[in-house]
PDB file of C-alpha atoms in Angstrom:
ATOM      1  CA  MET A   6     -21.526   2.694   7.252  1.00 64.00           C
ATOM      2  CA  ASN A   7     -18.914   5.393   6.606  1.00 83.00           C
ATOM      3  CA  ALA A   8     -15.441   4.474   5.398  1.00 92.00           C
ATOM      4  CA  ARG A   9     -13.075   4.255   8.370  1.00 96.00           C
ATOM      5  CA  LEU A  10      -9.524   3.599   7.215  1.00 98.00           C
ATOM      6  CA  ALA A  11      -6.437   2.557   9.131  1.00 98.00           C
ATOM      7  CA  LEU A  12      -3.135   3.695   7.587  1.00 98.00           C
ATOM      8  CA  THR A  13       0.142   2.141   8.645  1.00 98.00           C
ATOM      9  CA  MET A  14       3.215   4.301   9.245  1.00 98.00           C
ATOM     10  CA  ARG A  15       6.909   4.172   8.480  1.00 97.00           C
ATOM     11  CA  VAL A  16       9.556   4.218  11.214  1.00 97.00           C
ATOM     12  CA  THR A  17      11.951   7.158  11.429  1.00 94.00           C
ATOM     13  CA  GLU A  18      15.011   7.861  13.528  1.00 87.00           C
ATOM     14  CA  ALA A  19      14.782  11.224  15.301  1.00 81.00           C
ATOM     15  CA  PRO A  20      18.049  13.189  14.893  1.00 84.00           C
ATOM     16  CA  GLY A  21      19.456  14.158  18.277  1.00 84.00           C
ATOM     17  CA  HIS A  22      17.106  11.827  20.140  1.00 85.00           C
ATOM     18  CA  ALA A  23      17.616   8.203  21.124  1.00 83.00           C
ATOM     19  CA  GLU A  24      14.158   7.150  19.989  1.00 90.00           C
ATOM     20  CA  ARG A  25      12.273   5.885  16.986  1.00 91.00           C
ATOM     21  CA  ARG A  26       9.132   7.616  15.767  1.00 95.00           C
ATOM     22  CA  ASP A  27       6.232   6.533  13.596  1.00 97.00           C
ATOM     23  CA  ALA A  28       5.498   8.871  10.692  1.00 97.00           C
ATOM     24  CA  LEU A  29       2.946   9.289   7.912  1.00 97.00           C
ATOM     25  CA  ALA A  30       3.563  11.549   4.917  1.00 96.00           C
ATOM     26  CA  GLN A  31       1.256  14.563   4.824  1.00 97.00           C
ATOM     27  CA  ASP A  32       0.511  13.634   1.199  1.00 97.00           C
ATOM     28  CA  TRP A  33      -1.873  10.989   2.486  1.00 98.00           C
ATOM     29  CA  GLY A  34      -4.211  13.429   4.212  1.00 97.00           C
ATOM     30  CA  ARG A  35      -4.443  15.566   1.096  1.00 97.00           C
ATOM     31  CA  PHE A  36      -5.008  12.572  -1.179  1.00 98.00           C
ATOM     32  CA  LEU A  37      -7.718  11.072   1.022  1.00 98.00           C
ATOM     33  CA  ALA A  38      -9.544  14.415   1.202  1.00 97.00           C
ATOM     34  CA  VAL A  39      -9.913  14.241  -2.586  1.00 97.00           C
ATOM     35  CA  ALA A  40     -10.314  10.510  -3.137  1.00 97.00           C
ATOM     36  CA  LEU A  41     -12.608   9.754  -0.175  1.00 96.00           C
ATOM     37  CA  PRO A  42     -14.069  13.036   1.082  1.00 94.00           C
ATOM     38  CA  GLY A  43     -15.797  12.567   4.405  1.00 90.00           C
ATOM     39  CA  ALA A  44     -14.001   9.325   5.236  1.00 95.00           C
ATOM     40  CA  ALA A  45     -12.525   8.936   8.698  1.00 96.00           C
ATOM     41  CA  TRP A  46      -8.932   7.753   8.803  1.00 97.00           C
ATOM     42  CA  LEU A  47      -6.514   6.817  11.522  1.00 97.00           C
ATOM     43  CA  PRO A  48      -2.704   6.500  11.433  1.00 98.00           C
ATOM     44  CA  ILE A  49      -1.898   3.265  13.251  1.00 98.00           C
ATOM     45  CA  PRO A  50       1.255   3.082  15.423  1.00 97.00           C
ATOM     46  CA  ASN A  51       3.731   0.262  15.019  1.00 98.00           C
ATOM     47  CA  ALA A  52       2.504  -1.584  18.088  1.00 97.00           C
ATOM     48  CA  GLY A  53       2.158  -5.184  16.911  1.00 95.00           C
ATOM     49  CA  ASP A  54      -1.009  -6.897  18.111  1.00 95.00           C
ATOM     50  CA  ASP A  55      -2.020  -3.732  19.971  1.00 97.00           C
ATOM     51  CA  ALA A  56      -2.524  -2.128  16.558  1.00 98.00           C
ATOM     52  CA  VAL A  57      -5.258  -4.676  15.847  1.00 98.00           C
ATOM     53  CA  ARG A  58      -7.011  -3.834  19.101  1.00 97.00           C
ATOM     54  CA  LEU A  59      -6.837  -0.148  18.183  1.00 97.00           C
ATOM     55  CA  ALA A  60      -8.303  -0.819  14.736  1.00 97.00           C
ATOM     56  CA  ASP A  61     -11.107  -2.847  16.305  1.00 96.00           C
ATOM     57  CA  ALA A  62     -11.828  -0.141  18.874  1.00 97.00           C
ATOM     58  CA  HIS A  63     -12.224   2.442  16.100  1.00 96.00           C
ATOM     59  CA  ALA A  64     -14.420   0.185  13.941  1.00 96.00           C
ATOM     60  CA  VAL A  65     -11.943   0.291  11.052  1.00 97.00           C
ATOM     61  CA  ASN A  66     -13.377  -1.123   7.822  1.00 96.00           C
ATOM     62  CA  GLY A  67     -10.509  -0.469   5.401  1.00 98.00           C
ATOM     63  CA  LEU A  68      -6.734  -0.902   5.603  1.00 98.00           C
ATOM     64  CA  VAL A  69      -3.965   0.926   3.720  1.00 98.00           C
ATOM     65  CA  LEU A  70      -0.450  -0.470   4.019  1.00 98.00           C
ATOM     66  CA  THR A  71       1.677   2.555   3.113  1.00 98.00           C
ATOM     67  CA  GLY A  72       5.185   2.898   1.696  1.00 96.00           C
ATOM     68  CA  GLY A  73       8.671   3.275   3.158  1.00 92.00           C
ATOM     69  CA  ASP A  74      11.043   0.877   4.950  1.00 91.00           C
ATOM     70  CA  ASP A  75      12.043  -2.407   3.357  1.00 91.00           C
ATOM     71  CA  TRP A  76      10.700  -5.559   4.985  1.00 93.00           C
ATOM     72  CA  GLY A  77      13.107  -6.741   7.684  1.00 93.00           C
ATOM     73  CA  VAL A  78      14.558  -3.321   8.564  1.00 94.00           C
ATOM     74  CA  PHE A  79      12.169  -2.472  11.407  1.00 95.00           C
ATOM     75  CA  PRO A  80      10.720  -5.589  13.076  1.00 96.00           C
ATOM     76  CA  GLU A  81       8.040  -3.594  14.893  1.00 97.00           C
ATOM     77  CA  ARG A  82       6.587  -2.401  11.602  1.00 97.00           C
ATOM     78  CA  ASP A  83       6.766  -5.858  10.046  1.00 98.00           C
ATOM     79  CA  ALA A  84       4.922  -7.345  13.034  1.00 98.00           C
ATOM     80  CA  THR A  85       2.283  -4.602  13.002  1.00 98.00           C
ATOM     81  CA  GLU A  86       1.482  -4.899   9.316  1.00 98.00           C
ATOM     82  CA  ALA A  87       1.461  -8.691   9.430  1.00 98.00           C
ATOM     83  CA  ALA A  88      -1.025  -8.595  12.316  1.00 98.00           C
ATOM     84  CA  LEU A  89      -3.225  -6.000  10.627  1.00 98.00           C
ATOM     85  CA  PHE A  90      -3.231  -7.807   7.289  1.00 98.00           C
ATOM     86  CA  ARG A  91      -4.227 -11.110   8.856  1.00 98.00           C
ATOM     87  CA  TRP A  92      -6.912  -9.301  10.872  1.00 98.00           C
ATOM     88  CA  ALA A  93      -8.267  -7.665   7.707  1.00 98.00           C
ATOM     89  CA  MET A  94      -8.246 -10.923   5.757  1.00 98.00           C
ATOM     90  CA  ALA A  95     -10.125 -12.735   8.519  1.00 98.00           C
ATOM     91  CA  ARG A  96     -12.831 -10.047   8.498  1.00 97.00           C
ATOM     92  CA  ASN A  97     -13.023  -9.530   4.723  1.00 96.00           C
ATOM     93  CA  ILE A  98     -11.872  -5.923   5.141  1.00 97.00           C
ATOM     94  CA  PRO A  99     -10.580  -4.223   1.944  1.00 98.00           C
ATOM     95  CA  VAL A 100      -6.808  -3.739   1.757  1.00 98.00           C
ATOM     96  CA  LEU A 101      -4.657  -1.499  -0.431  1.00 98.00           C
ATOM     97  CA  GLY A 102      -0.894  -1.937  -0.386  1.00 98.00           C
ATOM     98  CA  VAL A 103       1.204   0.945  -1.734  1.00 98.00           C
ATOM     99  CA  CYS A 104       4.855   0.334  -2.713  1.00 96.00           C
ATOM    100  CA  ARG A 105       6.218  -1.388   0.409  1.00 96.00           C
ATOM    101  CA  GLY A 106       2.612  -2.216   1.277  1.00 98.00           C
ATOM    102  CA  ALA A 107       2.227  -4.178  -1.962  1.00 98.00           C
ATOM    103  CA  GLN A 108       5.454  -6.012  -1.211  1.00 96.00           C
ATOM    104  CA  VAL A 109       4.135  -6.842   2.267  1.00 98.00           C
ATOM    105  CA  ILE A 110       0.930  -8.347   0.864  1.00 98.00           C
ATOM    106  CA  ASN A 111       2.931 -10.416  -1.599  1.00 98.00           C
ATOM    107  CA  HIS A 112       5.347 -11.536   1.125  1.00 97.00           C
ATOM    108  CA  LEU A 113       2.622 -12.524   3.584  1.00 98.00           C
ATOM    109  CA  LEU A 114       0.828 -14.547   0.898  1.00 98.00           C
ATOM    110  CA  GLY A 115       3.964 -16.483  -0.007  1.00 98.00           C
ATOM    111  CA  GLY A 116       5.678 -14.346  -2.657  1.00 98.00           C
ATOM    112  CA  GLY A 117       9.118 -12.760  -2.804  1.00 96.00           C
ATOM    113  CA  THR A 118      11.150  -9.750  -3.964  1.00 93.00           C
ATOM    114  CA  ARG A 119      14.653  -9.008  -5.170  1.00 90.00           C
ATOM    115  CA  VAL A 120      16.866  -5.925  -5.168  1.00 89.00           C
ATOM    116  CA  THR A 121      17.242  -4.043  -8.446  1.00 84.00           C
ATOM    117  CA  ASP A 122      19.950  -1.587  -9.495  1.00 72.00           C
ATOM    118  CA  GLY A 123      17.359   1.198  -9.434  1.00 65.00           C
ATOM    119  CA  ALA A 124      17.741   2.360 -13.028  1.00 65.00           C
ATOM    120  CA  VAL A 125      14.102   1.636 -13.892  1.00 67.00           C
ATOM    121  CA  HIS A 126      12.452   2.056 -10.515  1.00 74.00           C
ATOM    122  CA  ALA A 127      14.258   4.467  -8.165  1.00 75.00           C
ATOM    123  CA  GLY A 128      13.187   8.110  -8.393  1.00 80.00           C
ATOM    124  CA  THR A 129      11.832   7.945 -11.927  1.00 84.00           C
ATOM    125  CA  ARG A 130       8.690   7.485 -14.032  1.00 90.00           C
ATOM    126  CA  HIS A 131       7.931   4.694 -16.444  1.00 89.00           C
ATOM    127  CA  ARG A 132       5.108   3.310 -18.527  1.00 94.00           C
ATOM    128  CA  LEU A 133       3.083   0.218 -17.682  1.00 96.00           C
ATOM    129  CA  THR A 134       2.576  -2.743 -19.980  1.00 95.00           C
ATOM    130  CA  GLU A 135       0.123  -5.647 -19.965  1.00 97.00           C
ATOM    131  CA  ARG A 136      -2.071  -3.421 -17.825  1.00 97.00           C
ATOM    132  CA  GLN A 137      -5.679  -3.814 -16.759  1.00 96.00           C
ATOM    133  CA  ASP A 138      -8.021  -0.896 -17.369  1.00 96.00           C
ATOM    134  CA  TRP A 139      -7.965   0.325 -13.747  1.00 96.00           C
ATOM    135  CA  THR A 140      -4.221   1.057 -13.861  1.00 97.00           C
ATOM    136  CA  PRO A 141      -2.615   4.249 -15.260  1.00 96.00           C
ATOM    137  CA  GLU A 142      -0.528   4.392 -18.428  1.00 96.00           C
ATOM    138  CA  ASP A 143       2.557   5.617 -16.555  1.00 95.00           C
ATOM    139  CA  VAL A 144       3.580   5.790 -12.906  1.00 96.00           C
ATOM    140  CA  ASN A 145       5.998   7.357 -10.454  1.00 93.00           C
ATOM    141  CA  SER A 146       8.543   4.908  -9.069  1.00 91.00           C
ATOM    142  CA  TYR A 147      10.547   5.065  -5.835  1.00 89.00           C
ATOM    143  CA  HIS A 148      11.327   1.462  -4.946  1.00 84.00           C
ATOM    144  CA  ARG A 149      14.462  -0.666  -5.131  1.00 85.00           C
ATOM    145  CA  LEU A 150      12.813  -4.017  -4.429  1.00 90.00           C
ATOM    146  CA  VAL A 151      10.949  -5.556  -7.357  1.00 92.00           C
ATOM    147  CA  LEU A 152       8.623  -8.498  -7.949  1.00 94.00           C
ATOM    148  CA  ASP A 153       9.464 -10.738 -10.887  1.00 95.00           C
ATOM    149  CA  ARG A 154       6.415 -12.497 -12.252  1.00 96.00           C
ATOM    150  CA  ASP A 155       7.556 -15.796 -10.780  1.00 97.00           C
ATOM    151  CA  MET A 156       7.918 -14.075  -7.390  1.00 97.00           C
ATOM    152  CA  LEU A 157       4.240 -13.130  -7.250  1.00 98.00           C
ATOM    153  CA  ALA A 158       2.352 -15.148  -4.628  1.00 98.00           C
ATOM    154  CA  PRO A 159       0.383 -17.963  -6.320  1.00 97.00           C
ATOM    155  CA  VAL A 160      -2.985 -16.578  -5.162  1.00 98.00           C
ATOM    156  CA  LEU A 161      -2.330 -13.123  -6.684  1.00 98.00           C
ATOM    157  CA  VAL A 162      -2.925 -12.017 -10.273  1.00 98.00           C
ATOM    158  CA  SER A 163      -0.754  -9.452 -12.030  1.00 98.00           C
ATOM    159  CA  ALA A 164      -2.561  -6.297 -13.200  1.00 98.00           C
ATOM    160  CA  ALA A 165       0.358  -4.345 -14.746  1.00 98.00           C
ATOM    161  CA  LEU A 166       4.052  -4.728 -15.539  1.00 97.00           C
ATOM    162  CA  ALA A 167       6.993  -2.332 -15.676  1.00 94.00           C
ATOM    163  CA  PRO A 168       9.118  -2.091 -18.857  1.00 92.00           C
ATOM    164  CA  ASP A 169      11.586  -4.587 -17.333  1.00 91.00           C
ATOM    165  CA  GLY A 170       8.799  -7.154 -16.916  1.00 94.00           C
ATOM    166  CA  THR A 171       8.449  -6.858 -13.137  1.00 95.00           C
ATOM    167  CA  VAL A 172       5.000  -6.676 -11.527  1.00 97.00           C
ATOM    168  CA  GLU A 173       3.717  -3.160 -10.789  1.00 97.00           C
ATOM    169  CA  ALA A 174       0.172  -3.989  -9.665  1.00 98.00           C
ATOM    170  CA  PHE A 175      -1.815  -7.045  -8.629  1.00 98.00           C
ATOM    171  CA  HIS A 176      -5.085  -8.100  -7.061  1.00 98.00           C
ATOM    172  CA  LEU A 177      -6.447 -11.043  -5.116  1.00 98.00           C
ATOM    173  CA  PRO A 178      -9.364 -12.591  -7.034  1.00 97.00           C
ATOM    174  CA  GLY A 179     -12.602 -12.714  -5.086  1.00 96.00           C
ATOM    175  CA  ARG A 180     -11.375 -10.234  -2.484  1.00 96.00           C
ATOM    176  CA  ARG A 181     -10.895  -6.463  -2.351  1.00 96.00           C
ATOM    177  CA  VAL A 182      -7.129  -6.723  -1.941  1.00 98.00           C
ATOM    178  CA  VAL A 183      -4.947  -4.701  -4.311  1.00 98.00           C
ATOM    179  CA  GLY A 184      -1.252  -3.856  -4.410  1.00 98.00           C
ATOM    180  CA  VAL A 185       0.381  -1.078  -6.453  1.00 98.00           C
ATOM    181  CA  LEU A 186       4.086  -0.267  -6.582  1.00 97.00           C
ATOM    182  CA  TRP A 187       3.543   3.420  -7.384  1.00 97.00           C
ATOM    183  CA  HIS A 188       2.468   6.168  -4.964  1.00 97.00           C
ATOM    184  CA  PRO A 189      -0.975   7.597  -5.848  1.00 97.00           C
ATOM    185  CA  GLU A 190      -0.679  10.075  -2.963  1.00 98.00           C
ATOM    186  CA  ARG A 191       2.415  11.689  -4.554  1.00 96.00           C
ATOM    187  CA  GLU A 192       0.774  12.575  -7.870  1.00 96.00           C
ATOM    188  CA  HIS A 193      -0.108  16.236  -8.489  1.00 93.00           C
ATOM    189  CA  PRO A 194      -2.751  16.534  -9.721  1.00 96.00           C
ATOM    190  CA  TYR A 195      -4.169  13.216  -8.545  1.00 97.00           C
ATOM    191  CA  ARG A 196      -5.057  10.834 -11.336  1.00 96.00           C
ATOM    192  CA  ALA A 197      -8.666   9.862 -11.959  1.00 97.00           C
ATOM    193  CA  CYS A 198      -7.782   6.161 -12.075  1.00 97.00           C
ATOM    194  CA  ASP A 199      -6.098   6.291  -8.650  1.00 98.00           C
ATOM    195  CA  VAL A 200      -9.081   8.086  -7.151  1.00 98.00           C
ATOM    196  CA  ALA A 201     -11.419   5.563  -8.775  1.00 97.00           C
ATOM    197  CA  LEU A 202      -9.415   2.687  -7.306  1.00 97.00           C
ATOM    198  CA  MET A 203      -9.724   4.127  -3.801  1.00 97.00           C
ATOM    199  CA  GLN A 204     -13.452   4.611  -4.251  1.00 96.00           C
ATOM    200  CA  ARG A 205     -13.968   1.126  -5.653  1.00 95.00           C
ATOM    201  CA  LEU A 206     -12.114  -0.420  -2.721  1.00 97.00           C
ATOM    202  CA  PHE A 207     -13.377   1.728   0.121  1.00 96.00           C
ATOM    203  CA  THR A 208     -16.674   3.447  -0.730  1.00 88.00           C
ATOM    204  CA  PRO A 209     -19.281   3.039   2.033  1.00 61.00           C
ATOM    205  CA  GLU A 210     -21.837   1.542  -0.360  1.00 65.00           C
ATOM    206  CA  GLN A 211     -19.570  -1.474  -0.826  1.00 57.00           C
ATOM    207  CA  LEU A 212     -18.547  -1.968   2.803  1.00 51.00           C
TER     208      LEU A 212
END
C-alpha cells in the first residue's frame, strides 16, 4: 500500500475579506517530494468530524499535524485535529506532530504547555541535549509555547531537550506517534535525520 498522508492546515484571516481560510505552507510539498517521493498527500480542511470522513474516503494511512496557531485560538482547527488524532489512534495510523502538532498530541494525551519569553525558542536555532539518535544535533525554533518535562503527558517519552530543559521531541512507546518542536520542512537543505524519521514513520513497507 502506498503512503497516503493527511496534513492539517493553519487558519488565516484574509485581508480585505470577511472570511477565514485554511492554509498549508508550500514548504511541505517540497519536503515531502524529497522525504517520501511518490507518496500521495492531502491537505485536510478544518471541518471537524467531516475531516475524518474525508480522510477515510481517501484511504489515508498517515497523519501529519502541522505547525501554526496556538491551541485555543481557532476552535475549528482544535476540533479538527482532535478528531483526526483520535481517528488515527483508533486505527493505529502513524502520526507526526510538528511544532503546534507536537503540542496538540501532548495536550490530547493529558499533557500541558506554558508560554516562554521567546529568547530560546522564537525565531532562533539551538542545540539539543539528552537526545536520542534519531534527532538532530541542532534545530530551528519558532514556538513560544514550551513543554517542561513535568508537562509531558505520562504516556509519552522525551527524546530530546532544549538548552533550557524543555522537551523538544517525544514518542509514544509501542506506537508510531512522534512529536517534534522544530520544523523539518523549513530546513534547506533538508537534514538526513528528518528525512529518515519521515521514512521510518510513513514508508509503505511498514504500513
